[in-house]
Short mmCIF file of C-alpha atoms in Angstrom, two decimals:
data_model
loop_
_atom_site.label_atom_id
_atom_site.label_comp_id
_atom_site.label_asym_id
_atom_site.label_seq_id
_atom_site.Cartn_x
_atom_site.Cartn_y
_atom_site.Cartn_z
CA MET A 1 -17.73 -23.42 -28.42
CA LYS A 2 -16.27 -26.08 -25.88
CA ILE A 3 -14.50 -25.88 -23.01
CA ALA A 4 -12.60 -27.60 -20.59
CA VAL A 5 -14.22 -27.70 -16.70
CA ALA A 6 -12.37 -29.19 -13.65
CA LYS A 7 -15.33 -29.38 -10.66
CA GLY A 8 -12.60 -29.90 -8.09
CA ASP A 9 -12.74 -30.52 -4.71
CA GLY A 10 -15.08 -30.28 -1.67
CA ILE A 11 -17.72 -27.91 -2.36
CA GLY A 12 -16.32 -27.34 -5.69
CA PRO A 13 -18.29 -30.00 -7.66
CA GLU A 14 -21.53 -28.52 -5.92
CA ILE A 15 -21.24 -25.10 -6.85
CA MET A 16 -19.80 -25.81 -10.41
CA ASP A 17 -22.83 -27.48 -11.31
CA THR A 18 -24.64 -24.44 -10.10
CA VAL A 19 -23.02 -21.80 -11.97
CA LEU A 20 -23.33 -24.63 -15.13
CA HIS A 21 -26.95 -24.52 -14.62
CA ILE A 22 -27.14 -20.70 -14.65
CA PHE A 23 -25.24 -20.84 -17.63
CA GLU A 24 -27.52 -23.39 -19.42
CA ALA A 25 -30.65 -21.31 -18.47
CA ALA A 26 -29.38 -18.06 -19.83
CA GLY A 27 -28.26 -19.81 -23.28
CA VAL A 28 -24.67 -19.25 -22.86
CA PRO A 29 -23.30 -21.01 -26.15
CA LEU A 30 -20.40 -23.59 -24.29
CA THR A 31 -20.08 -27.33 -24.31
CA TYR A 32 -17.81 -28.56 -21.80
CA GLU A 33 -15.51 -31.21 -21.45
CA PHE A 34 -14.75 -32.65 -18.11
CA VAL A 35 -10.95 -33.10 -16.89
CA GLU A 36 -9.84 -35.07 -14.08
CA MET A 37 -7.86 -32.45 -11.81
CA GLY A 38 -7.57 -31.91 -7.92
CA LYS A 39 -6.42 -33.67 -4.42
CA TRP A 40 -8.80 -36.77 -5.35
CA VAL A 41 -6.36 -37.10 -8.70
CA PHE A 42 -3.13 -36.59 -6.27
CA ASP A 43 -4.22 -39.32 -4.25
CA LYS A 44 -4.63 -42.07 -7.22
CA GLY A 45 -1.34 -41.65 -8.09
CA PHE A 46 -0.49 -38.46 -10.40
CA SER A 47 2.25 -36.16 -8.68
CA THR A 48 0.43 -33.16 -10.55
CA GLY A 49 -2.64 -33.30 -9.74
CA MET A 50 -3.90 -33.85 -13.30
CA THR A 51 -4.14 -36.87 -15.74
CA PRO A 52 -2.49 -36.46 -18.98
CA GLU A 53 -5.30 -36.66 -20.75
CA ALA A 54 -6.59 -33.68 -18.65
CA GLN A 55 -3.95 -32.07 -19.72
CA GLN A 56 -3.95 -33.00 -23.61
CA THR A 57 -7.60 -31.84 -23.08
CA ILE A 58 -7.01 -28.34 -21.92
CA GLU A 59 -4.00 -27.57 -24.04
CA ARG A 60 -6.58 -28.43 -26.81
CA LEU A 61 -9.23 -26.18 -26.18
CA GLY A 62 -7.62 -23.59 -24.67
CA ILE A 63 -9.60 -22.55 -21.63
CA LEU A 64 -10.41 -24.58 -18.15
CA PHE A 65 -12.83 -23.61 -16.19
CA LYS A 66 -11.84 -24.48 -12.50
CA GLY A 67 -13.91 -25.38 -9.16
CA PRO A 68 -10.89 -24.67 -6.14
CA MET A 69 -8.77 -27.61 -5.05
CA GLU A 70 -6.81 -28.82 -2.84
CA THR A 71 -3.20 -29.78 -2.87
CA PRO A 72 -2.57 -32.77 -0.13
CA LYS A 73 -0.06 -31.80 2.69
CA GLY A 74 2.97 -33.02 3.63
CA LYS A 75 3.90 -35.12 0.72
CA GLY A 76 6.11 -33.37 -1.15
CA VAL A 77 3.91 -32.23 -4.02
CA LYS A 78 3.51 -28.98 -5.44
CA SER A 79 0.51 -26.87 -5.55
CA ILE A 80 -1.98 -28.13 -8.51
CA ASN A 81 -3.35 -24.40 -8.20
CA VAL A 82 0.11 -22.95 -9.18
CA THR A 83 1.34 -26.20 -10.95
CA ALA A 84 -1.36 -25.19 -13.53
CA ARG A 85 -0.71 -21.54 -13.70
CA LYS A 86 2.93 -21.98 -14.78
CA VAL A 87 2.66 -25.14 -16.98
CA TRP A 88 0.75 -23.42 -19.67
CA ASN A 89 2.14 -19.61 -18.72
CA THR A 90 -1.14 -18.16 -17.95
CA TYR A 91 1.53 -14.92 -17.13
CA ALA A 92 -1.32 -12.32 -15.97
CA ASN A 93 -3.68 -12.97 -12.73
CA LYS A 94 -6.25 -10.56 -12.93
CA ARG A 95 -8.93 -10.12 -10.17
CA VAL A 96 -12.03 -6.95 -9.61
CA PHE A 97 -12.89 -6.27 -6.69
CA GLN A 98 -16.45 -4.35 -6.45
CA SER A 99 -18.64 -3.34 -3.71
CA LEU A 100 -22.18 -5.57 -4.08
CA HIS A 101 -25.29 -4.11 -2.88
CA GLY A 102 -26.65 -6.78 0.04
CA VAL A 103 -22.66 -7.42 0.89
CA ASP A 104 -22.31 -5.15 3.72
CA THR A 105 -18.72 -4.03 4.53
CA VAL A 106 -17.34 -0.98 6.28
CA PHE A 107 -16.87 0.67 3.14
CA SER A 108 -20.62 -0.17 1.47
CA LYS A 109 -22.38 0.99 4.95
CA ALA A 110 -20.08 4.29 4.94
CA GLY A 111 -21.37 4.88 1.17
CA ILE A 112 -17.50 4.41 -0.18
CA PRO A 113 -18.00 2.48 -3.59
CA ILE A 114 -15.16 0.08 -4.44
CA ARG A 115 -14.14 -1.14 -7.55
CA LEU A 116 -10.10 -2.35 -7.98
CA THR A 117 -8.64 -4.61 -10.47
CA ILE A 118 -5.62 -6.43 -8.75
CA LEU A 119 -2.84 -7.77 -11.96
CA ARG A 120 -0.34 -10.10 -10.37
CA GLU A 121 2.57 -11.49 -12.19
CA ASN A 122 2.05 -15.37 -12.18
CA ILE A 123 4.82 -17.24 -13.20
CA GLU A 124 8.13 -15.75 -11.75
CA ASP A 125 9.36 -14.43 -8.19
CA THR A 126 9.36 -17.10 -5.22
CA TYR A 127 6.70 -19.12 -6.90
CA GLY A 128 9.53 -20.98 -8.52
CA GLY A 129 9.81 -22.78 -5.75
CA ILE A 130 13.11 -22.89 -5.91
CA GLU A 131 14.63 -23.87 -2.14
CA HIS A 132 17.92 -25.19 -0.76
CA MET A 133 19.28 -25.93 2.73
CA LEU A 134 22.38 -24.30 2.83
CA THR A 135 22.77 -26.16 6.33
CA GLY A 136 20.94 -27.53 8.50
CA ASP A 137 20.15 -24.29 9.90
CA VAL A 138 19.53 -22.40 7.23
CA ALA A 139 17.30 -22.11 3.93
CA VAL A 140 17.44 -20.19 1.10
CA SER A 141 14.98 -19.30 -1.79
CA ARG A 142 15.58 -18.06 -5.31
CA ARG A 143 13.56 -15.47 -6.19
CA MET A 144 13.76 -15.05 -9.82
CA ILE A 145 12.47 -11.81 -11.71
CA THR A 146 12.99 -11.83 -15.41
CA ARG A 147 12.95 -8.65 -17.84
CA PRO A 148 11.09 -10.44 -20.42
CA GLY A 149 8.87 -12.06 -17.82
CA CYS A 150 7.88 -8.38 -16.89
CA MET A 151 7.73 -6.82 -20.29
CA GLN A 152 5.16 -9.79 -21.35
CA PHE A 153 2.93 -9.09 -17.94
CA LEU A 154 3.05 -5.21 -18.04
CA ARG A 155 1.85 -5.05 -21.38
CA TYR A 156 -1.27 -7.20 -20.68
CA CYS A 157 -1.92 -4.48 -17.44
CA PHE A 158 -1.21 -1.25 -20.06
CA ASP A 159 -3.41 -2.86 -22.95
CA MET A 160 -5.95 -3.89 -20.39
CA ALA A 161 -6.28 -0.91 -18.77
CA SER A 162 -6.53 1.34 -21.67
CA LYS A 163 -9.20 -0.77 -23.05
CA GLN A 164 -11.87 -0.43 -20.12
CA GLY A 165 -10.63 3.01 -19.92
CA ALA A 166 -8.64 3.10 -16.03
CA ARG A 167 -8.40 6.55 -14.52
CA ARG A 168 -5.14 5.16 -13.15
CA ILE A 169 -2.40 2.55 -13.08
CA THR A 170 -0.05 1.71 -10.04
CA CYS A 171 2.78 -0.01 -10.05
CA ALA A 172 3.23 -1.46 -6.39
CA HIS A 173 6.75 -2.93 -5.24
CA LYS A 174 9.32 -2.95 -2.65
CA ALA A 175 12.17 -1.30 -4.73
CA ASN A 176 13.80 0.74 -2.00
CA ILE A 177 14.64 -2.88 -0.57
CA MET A 178 14.89 -5.28 -3.15
CA LYS A 179 17.07 -3.22 -5.35
CA LEU A 180 17.21 -5.80 -8.44
CA THR A 181 14.55 -7.58 -8.40
CA ASP A 182 11.63 -5.23 -7.75
CA GLY A 183 13.93 -2.62 -9.32
CA LEU A 184 13.95 -4.38 -12.56
CA PHE A 185 9.84 -4.72 -12.19
CA LEU A 186 9.33 -1.16 -11.86
CA ASP A 187 12.08 0.03 -14.47
CA CYS A 188 10.09 -2.39 -16.84
CA PHE A 189 6.70 -0.77 -15.88
CA ASN A 190 8.53 2.86 -16.59
CA GLU A 191 9.50 1.85 -19.56
CA ILE A 192 5.91 0.69 -21.02
CA ALA A 193 4.57 3.76 -19.52
CA THR A 194 5.71 6.23 -22.06
CA GLU A 195 3.79 4.02 -24.47
CA TYR A 196 0.74 4.87 -22.65
CA PRO A 197 0.79 8.62 -22.34
CA HIS A 198 -3.14 8.92 -22.01
CA LEU A 199 -2.90 6.96 -18.52
CA LYS A 200 -2.23 8.14 -15.62
CA ALA A 201 0.93 5.53 -14.24
CA ASP A 202 2.19 5.75 -11.07
CA ASP A 203 4.22 3.81 -8.31
CA ILE A 204 3.94 3.08 -4.74
CA ILE A 205 5.74 0.95 -1.98
CA VAL A 206 3.59 -2.12 -1.23
CA ASP A 207 3.40 -1.71 2.74
CA ASP A 208 2.27 2.08 1.75
CA LEU A 209 -0.40 0.56 -0.73
CA ALA A 210 -1.22 -1.94 2.09
CA MET A 211 -2.22 0.89 4.57
CA LYS A 212 -3.97 3.36 1.80
CA LEU A 213 -6.04 0.53 0.68
CA VAL A 214 -7.73 -0.14 4.13
CA ILE A 215 -7.90 3.57 3.91
CA LYS A 216 -8.79 5.05 1.13
CA PRO A 217 -9.31 1.98 -1.26
CA HIS A 218 -11.69 4.29 -3.66
CA GLU A 219 -8.44 6.07 -4.79
CA PHE A 220 -6.97 3.17 -6.28
CA ASP A 221 -8.29 2.04 -10.21
CA VAL A 222 -5.63 -0.95 -11.63
CA ILE A 223 -2.54 -1.86 -9.31
CA CYS A 224 0.11 -4.13 -11.20
CA LEU A 225 2.33 -5.92 -8.35
CA THR A 226 4.97 -8.96 -8.50
CA ASN A 227 3.86 -12.69 -7.97
CA LEU A 228 3.77 -13.22 -3.98
CA GLN A 229 2.62 -8.92 -3.21
CA GLY A 230 -0.14 -9.78 -5.66
CA ASP A 231 -0.94 -12.72 -3.68
CA ILE A 232 -1.44 -10.99 -0.73
CA VAL A 233 -2.60 -8.06 -1.64
CA SER A 234 -5.24 -9.84 -3.81
CA ASP A 235 -6.97 -11.30 -0.43
CA LEU A 236 -6.54 -8.11 1.27
CA CYS A 237 -8.80 -6.66 -1.40
CA ALA A 238 -11.20 -9.21 -1.24
CA GLY A 239 -11.17 -8.62 2.93
CA LEU A 240 -12.40 -4.75 1.14
CA VAL A 241 -15.53 -6.52 -0.63
CA GLY A 242 -17.23 -8.85 2.12
CA GLY A 243 -14.25 -11.93 1.81
CA LEU A 244 -12.97 -14.76 -1.06
CA GLY A 245 -16.21 -15.50 -1.69
CA PHE A 246 -16.90 -12.29 -4.14
CA ALA A 247 -13.63 -12.62 -5.68
CA PRO A 248 -13.20 -13.69 -9.18
CA SER A 249 -10.22 -14.44 -10.72
CA ALA A 250 -8.75 -15.08 -14.29
CA ASN A 251 -5.49 -16.30 -15.24
CA ILE A 252 -4.66 -15.04 -18.81
CA GLY A 253 -2.13 -16.40 -20.81
CA ASP A 254 -1.02 -16.21 -25.04
CA ALA A 255 -2.59 -19.88 -25.88
CA ILE A 256 -4.22 -20.96 -22.55
CA SER A 257 -6.13 -19.28 -19.71
CA ILE A 258 -7.86 -20.63 -16.42
CA PHE A 259 -10.82 -18.93 -14.71
CA GLU A 260 -11.32 -20.44 -11.05
CA ALA A 261 -12.49 -19.58 -7.83
CA VAL A 262 -9.90 -18.77 -5.36
CA HIS A 263 -11.20 -19.69 -2.04
CA GLY A 264 -10.87 -22.24 -0.49
CA THR A 265 -12.45 -25.91 -0.82
CA ALA A 266 -14.47 -25.76 2.58
CA PRO A 267 -14.57 -29.52 3.14
CA ASP A 268 -16.37 -29.33 6.22
CA ILE A 269 -19.83 -28.28 4.12
CA ALA A 270 -19.21 -30.16 1.22
CA GLY A 271 -22.59 -31.88 -0.04
CA LYS A 272 -24.58 -29.94 2.39
CA HIS A 273 -25.64 -27.55 -1.17
CA ILE A 274 -25.20 -24.14 1.38
CA ALA A 275 -22.04 -23.15 -0.08
CA ASN A 276 -21.75 -19.19 -1.93
CA PRO A 277 -21.39 -19.35 -5.85
CA THR A 278 -20.69 -15.96 -6.20
CA SER A 279 -16.95 -16.15 -6.78
CA LEU A 280 -16.70 -18.92 -9.09
CA LEU A 281 -19.84 -17.26 -10.96
CA LEU A 282 -18.47 -13.90 -11.22
CA SER A 283 -14.99 -15.62 -12.47
CA GLY A 284 -17.38 -17.60 -15.02
CA LEU A 285 -18.65 -14.07 -16.62
CA MET A 286 -14.91 -13.30 -16.83
CA MET A 287 -14.68 -16.10 -18.88
CA LEU A 288 -17.60 -15.57 -20.97
CA ARG A 289 -16.46 -11.87 -21.66
CA HIS A 290 -12.69 -13.31 -22.49
CA LEU A 291 -14.65 -15.19 -24.97
CA GLY A 292 -16.65 -12.46 -26.21
CA ILE A 293 -19.92 -13.70 -24.71
CA TRP A 294 -21.05 -10.52 -23.59
CA GLU A 295 -24.51 -10.95 -24.08
CA GLN A 296 -25.51 -13.72 -21.74
CA ALA A 297 -22.57 -12.35 -19.29
CA ALA A 298 -24.62 -9.24 -18.33
CA THR A 299 -27.69 -10.58 -18.29
CA ILE A 300 -26.15 -13.12 -15.63
CA GLU A 301 -24.58 -10.56 -14.25
CA ASN A 302 -27.89 -8.04 -14.30
CA ALA A 303 -29.20 -10.87 -12.55
CA LEU A 304 -27.20 -11.44 -9.72
CA LEU A 305 -26.89 -7.99 -8.96
CA HIS A 306 -30.48 -7.58 -8.47
CA THR A 307 -30.77 -10.76 -6.29
CA LEU A 308 -28.68 -9.19 -3.98
CA GLU A 309 -30.55 -6.31 -4.13
CA GLN A 310 -33.52 -8.33 -2.77
CA GLY A 311 -31.82 -9.50 0.09
CA VAL A 312 -31.16 -12.99 -1.31
CA HIS A 313 -28.50 -14.88 0.59
CA THR A 314 -26.45 -17.86 1.58
CA GLY A 315 -25.28 -18.19 5.33
CA ASP A 316 -21.68 -16.60 4.45
CA PHE A 317 -23.28 -12.89 4.37
CA GLY A 318 -26.11 -11.21 4.09
CA ASP A 319 -28.88 -9.51 6.87
CA LYS A 320 -28.76 -12.22 9.67
CA THR A 321 -32.31 -11.29 10.45
CA THR A 322 -33.51 -12.89 6.98
CA ALA A 323 -33.19 -16.56 6.47
CA PRO A 324 -30.39 -17.45 3.88
CA VAL A 325 -31.20 -19.62 1.36
CA MET A 326 -29.60 -22.93 -0.20
CA THR A 327 -27.11 -23.15 -3.08
CA PRO A 328 -29.49 -24.36 -6.10
CA GLU A 329 -32.76 -22.17 -4.09
CA PHE A 330 -29.73 -19.06 -4.75
CA ALA A 331 -29.29 -20.09 -8.40
CA ALA A 332 -32.87 -20.49 -9.04
CA ALA A 333 -33.25 -16.78 -7.51
CA ILE A 334 -30.61 -15.56 -10.35
CA ILE A 335 -32.37 -17.10 -12.94
CA SER A 336 -35.62 -15.54 -12.30
CA ASN A 337 -34.17 -12.10 -12.20
CA PHE A 338 -32.83 -12.64 -15.89
CA GLY A 339 -33.87 -9.36 -17.76
CA LYS A 340 -34.31 -7.35 -14.58
CA LEU A 341 -31.59 -4.60 -13.68
CA PRO A 342 -30.41 -3.45 -10.60
CA ALA A 343 -30.78 -0.13 -9.09
CA THR A 344 -27.65 0.34 -8.82
CA ASN A 345 -24.88 -0.26 -11.42
CA ALA A 346 -26.10 -2.20 -14.13
CA VAL A 347 -24.16 -4.12 -16.31
CA ALA A 348 -24.32 -2.92 -20.68
CA THR A 349 -25.26 -5.26 -22.64
CA GLN A 350 -23.25 -5.88 -25.82
CA PRO A 351 -23.48 -8.01 -28.60
CA ASN A 352 -21.84 -11.74 -28.89
CA HIS A 353 -18.32 -11.75 -30.87
CA LEU A 354 -17.36 -14.90 -30.17
CA VAL A 355 -13.77 -15.38 -29.95
CA ASP A 356 -11.63 -18.07 -31.54
CA HIS A 357 -9.54 -19.89 -28.24
CA HIS A 358 -8.39 -22.74 -29.65
CA PRO A 359 -4.06 -22.68 -29.18
CA ALA A 360 -1.79 -24.07 -31.59
CA LYS A 361 0.40 -26.33 -30.34
CA PRO A 362 3.75 -24.61 -29.97
CA LYS A 363 7.07 -26.52 -32.13
CA GLU A 364 9.63 -26.20 -29.55
CA TYR A 365 9.88 -23.77 -26.22
CA GLN A 366 9.65 -20.15 -26.20
CA MET A 367 12.73 -18.62 -25.51
CA LEU A 368 12.26 -15.31 -23.75
CA VAL A 369 15.47 -13.53 -24.08
CA SER A 370 15.85 -9.95 -24.36
CA GLU A 371 17.10 -8.39 -27.51
CA ASN A 372 20.90 -6.42 -27.74
CA PRO A 373 21.56 -7.13 -24.14
CA ALA A 374 24.64 -4.84 -22.60
CA PRO A 375 27.83 -6.45 -22.76
CA GLU A 376 28.25 -8.67 -19.39
CA THR A 377 31.49 -8.31 -17.13
CA ILE A 378 32.30 -10.58 -13.90
CA ASN A 379 33.92 -8.26 -11.47
CA GLY A 380 34.36 -11.23 -8.83
CA VAL A 381 31.91 -13.92 -6.94
CA ASP A 382 30.11 -14.63 -3.71
CA LEU A 383 30.99 -17.70 -2.09
CA PHE A 384 28.29 -19.15 0.66
CA VAL A 385 30.66 -21.02 3.10
CA GLU A 386 29.36 -22.97 6.12
CA SER A 387 31.04 -22.12 9.29
CA ALA A 388 30.18 -21.18 13.41
CA GLU A 389 33.07 -19.66 13.87
CA GLN A 390 34.10 -15.76 14.54
CA PRO A 391 34.09 -13.65 11.28
CA GLY A 392 37.70 -13.01 12.16
CA VAL A 393 38.50 -16.53 11.92
CA VAL A 394 36.58 -16.72 8.65
CA ALA A 395 38.22 -14.00 7.03
CA ASP A 396 41.57 -15.22 8.22
CA LYS A 397 40.77 -18.27 5.98
CA CYS A 398 39.52 -17.15 3.32
CA LEU A 399 42.66 -14.76 3.26
CA ARG A 400 44.87 -17.79 2.39
CA HIS A 401 42.80 -18.19 -1.13
CA PRO A 402 42.25 -15.45 -3.10
CA GLY A 403 45.56 -15.57 -5.05
CA ALA A 404 46.89 -12.76 -7.86
CA ARG A 405 43.56 -12.21 -8.91
CA PHE A 406 41.07 -11.69 -6.59
CA THR A 407 41.04 -10.11 -3.12
CA LEU A 408 38.31 -10.53 -0.25
CA THR A 409 36.71 -7.45 0.09
CA THR A 410 33.76 -8.21 3.19
CA LEU A 411 32.20 -10.88 5.07
CA SER A 412 28.55 -10.81 5.59
CA ASN A 413 26.01 -12.73 7.39
CA ARG A 414 22.19 -13.24 6.68
CA GLY A 415 23.05 -9.91 4.82
CA THR A 416 24.92 -8.23 7.03
CA GLN A 417 28.23 -6.80 6.64
CA VAL A 418 30.50 -8.42 10.06
CA TRP A 419 34.11 -7.88 8.32
CA PRO A 420 36.61 -5.72 7.80
CA THR A 421 33.93 -3.95 10.07
CA GLY A 422 30.98 -4.67 11.78
CA SER A 423 29.06 -4.49 15.08
CA LEU A 424 29.16 -7.16 17.82
CA PHE A 425 25.51 -6.54 18.41
CA THR A 426 24.98 -8.25 15.25
CA ASN A 427 23.64 -11.85 15.45
CA CYS A 428 25.51 -14.89 12.98
CA ALA A 429 23.92 -17.53 11.12
CA ASN A 430 26.65 -20.28 10.39
CA VAL A 431 26.39 -19.43 6.50
CA TYR A 432 28.90 -16.58 5.89
CA THR A 433 29.12 -14.61 2.29
CA ALA A 434 32.73 -14.38 1.44
CA ARG A 435 32.60 -11.61 -1.71
CA PHE A 436 36.01 -11.87 -3.69
CA GLU A 437 36.03 -9.21 -6.34
CA LYS A 438 38.59 -8.70 -9.10
CA LYS A 439 41.80 -7.01 -8.55
CA GLU A 440 41.99 -5.54 -12.19
CA GLY A 441 40.91 -6.88 -15.04
CA PRO A 442 37.31 -8.59 -15.45
CA VAL A 443 37.62 -12.60 -14.67
CA THR A 444 36.76 -15.71 -15.94
CA VAL A 445 34.28 -18.29 -14.73
CA GLN A 446 36.77 -20.96 -14.72
CA GLU A 447 38.98 -18.63 -12.37
CA VAL A 448 35.71 -18.06 -9.82
CA LEU A 449 36.23 -22.32 -10.35
CA ASP A 450 39.74 -22.19 -9.17
CA LEU A 451 39.19 -20.23 -6.62
CA CYS A 452 36.19 -22.04 -5.11
CA GLY A 453 38.35 -25.38 -5.01
CA ARG A 454 40.99 -23.90 -3.30
CA VAL A 455 38.47 -21.78 -0.97
CA SER A 456 36.74 -25.55 -0.58
CA ALA A 457 40.16 -26.40 1.16
CA ASP A 458 39.02 -24.73 4.65
CA PHE A 459 35.02 -24.44 4.27
CA LYS A 460 32.00 -26.21 2.35
CA ILE A 461 31.33 -24.23 -0.21
CA CYS A 462 27.09 -24.15 0.44
CA SER A 463 26.22 -22.05 -3.24
CA TYR A 464 28.14 -18.97 -5.34
CA GLU A 465 26.75 -16.45 -7.35
CA LEU A 466 28.99 -14.46 -10.04
CA LEU A 467 29.61 -10.73 -9.46
CA LEU A 468 28.05 -9.74 -12.90
CA GLN A 469 27.88 -5.92 -14.56
CA TYR A 470 25.94 -5.09 -17.42
CA GLY A 471 27.63 -2.00 -19.14
CA ASN A 472 28.55 0.19 -16.44
CA THR A 473 25.36 -1.26 -14.11
CA ARG A 474 26.50 -3.22 -11.30
CA GLY A 475 24.33 -6.21 -10.96
CA TYR A 476 24.42 -6.95 -7.27
CA SER A 477 24.05 -5.66 -3.74
CA LEU A 478 25.97 -4.49 -1.16
CA ALA A 479 25.74 -6.10 2.26
CA GLN A 480 24.04 -4.03 5.00
CA GLY A 481 26.64 -1.66 6.52
CA GLN A 482 29.19 -2.19 3.33
#
């Protein structure tokens, strides 16, 4: 089978060569087509960080194995890592964190083994990067969470947890504050949980999770999170097992999947052949199992674990009283241990059952839309208006314009109500949210736009959001103090 390989930046080429050398020594039945991606491709003038030929190759082969990549700073370009995940809809990020003998942590010294699977939604949330300046002082980021996107991701989570015999699957969220976005994520989790009654499914507020992970991480098994929260928590979990150098990562999609090291490019040590290839190797083993190459994956992982038990280590970890080895020596030690088993946590060998991974190219964009949505009505509009005046002055101006269809119900600033009631201790920025609600009966988009036209006589309207209701459920939040 052939896969696409991007070596990456900094230490990427040397650790990728090391991993592929280990694969070759183990008889992994893969061939490679190398593609151009990374900072050096940005520098050649490709704004996506990849050449068109690279994109075509990856879309033809369906699997990308990539080293760490750097996005140029200050050039207005998007992260190549995020772009790759989003363009190819690799909607589930899977990272497995486990205690490794020879990698000392607080928990290994206490005799507490850790094995956590963090599943992070990979497409939505603030990682859409949809940001605008409303005024010179106020920036806004749109956090988009969709029901179909949540259902697609969470079905994968439950299916994966069921197949690997998980004892517990936990949804981490901030639905106590972000009641619509995180609330939607949690609702979808609970809905799918009913289809897997054999799994213990529960939820936890993400800040409580962060505290519990550093106190008793062994109590958790599989954890599902939204994109930004998952990014933070997955790095936290890497710290529990020794750092990002031991954190494998897979980005799973229906058509294309990406397996990568998630640590940095470490340009300060590039070319010195002292980098630790373990993270990329573990990611590669996830890729082999994804492709049904179980036998060689088990051989390599058992050899890696045995090598770590022997105390062989690169300079970034291990017993400081023993000399570290260079990257080629680390690989040679693993290869010499093929066929040997670690004293603890040996991986069972399974026969290969190769999986066809070549995606069929879609003829059009797939639309993710829920079936049978609840009836929608417009209850009004939030107008985001620029003003450095006092709330009472802003309200007086807004009250000139509601007409017969609307009434001004509240003014808020940075999410806190400042009119008709509020506190003088509330500091205000120069963007107010003026909420105009219908007087009776649903209103139309045209009536909202007419209102915008009238209000714009007194203010610059920076943005607006319709107040939507679905069936009996309000689709908008209240201001703090409203």
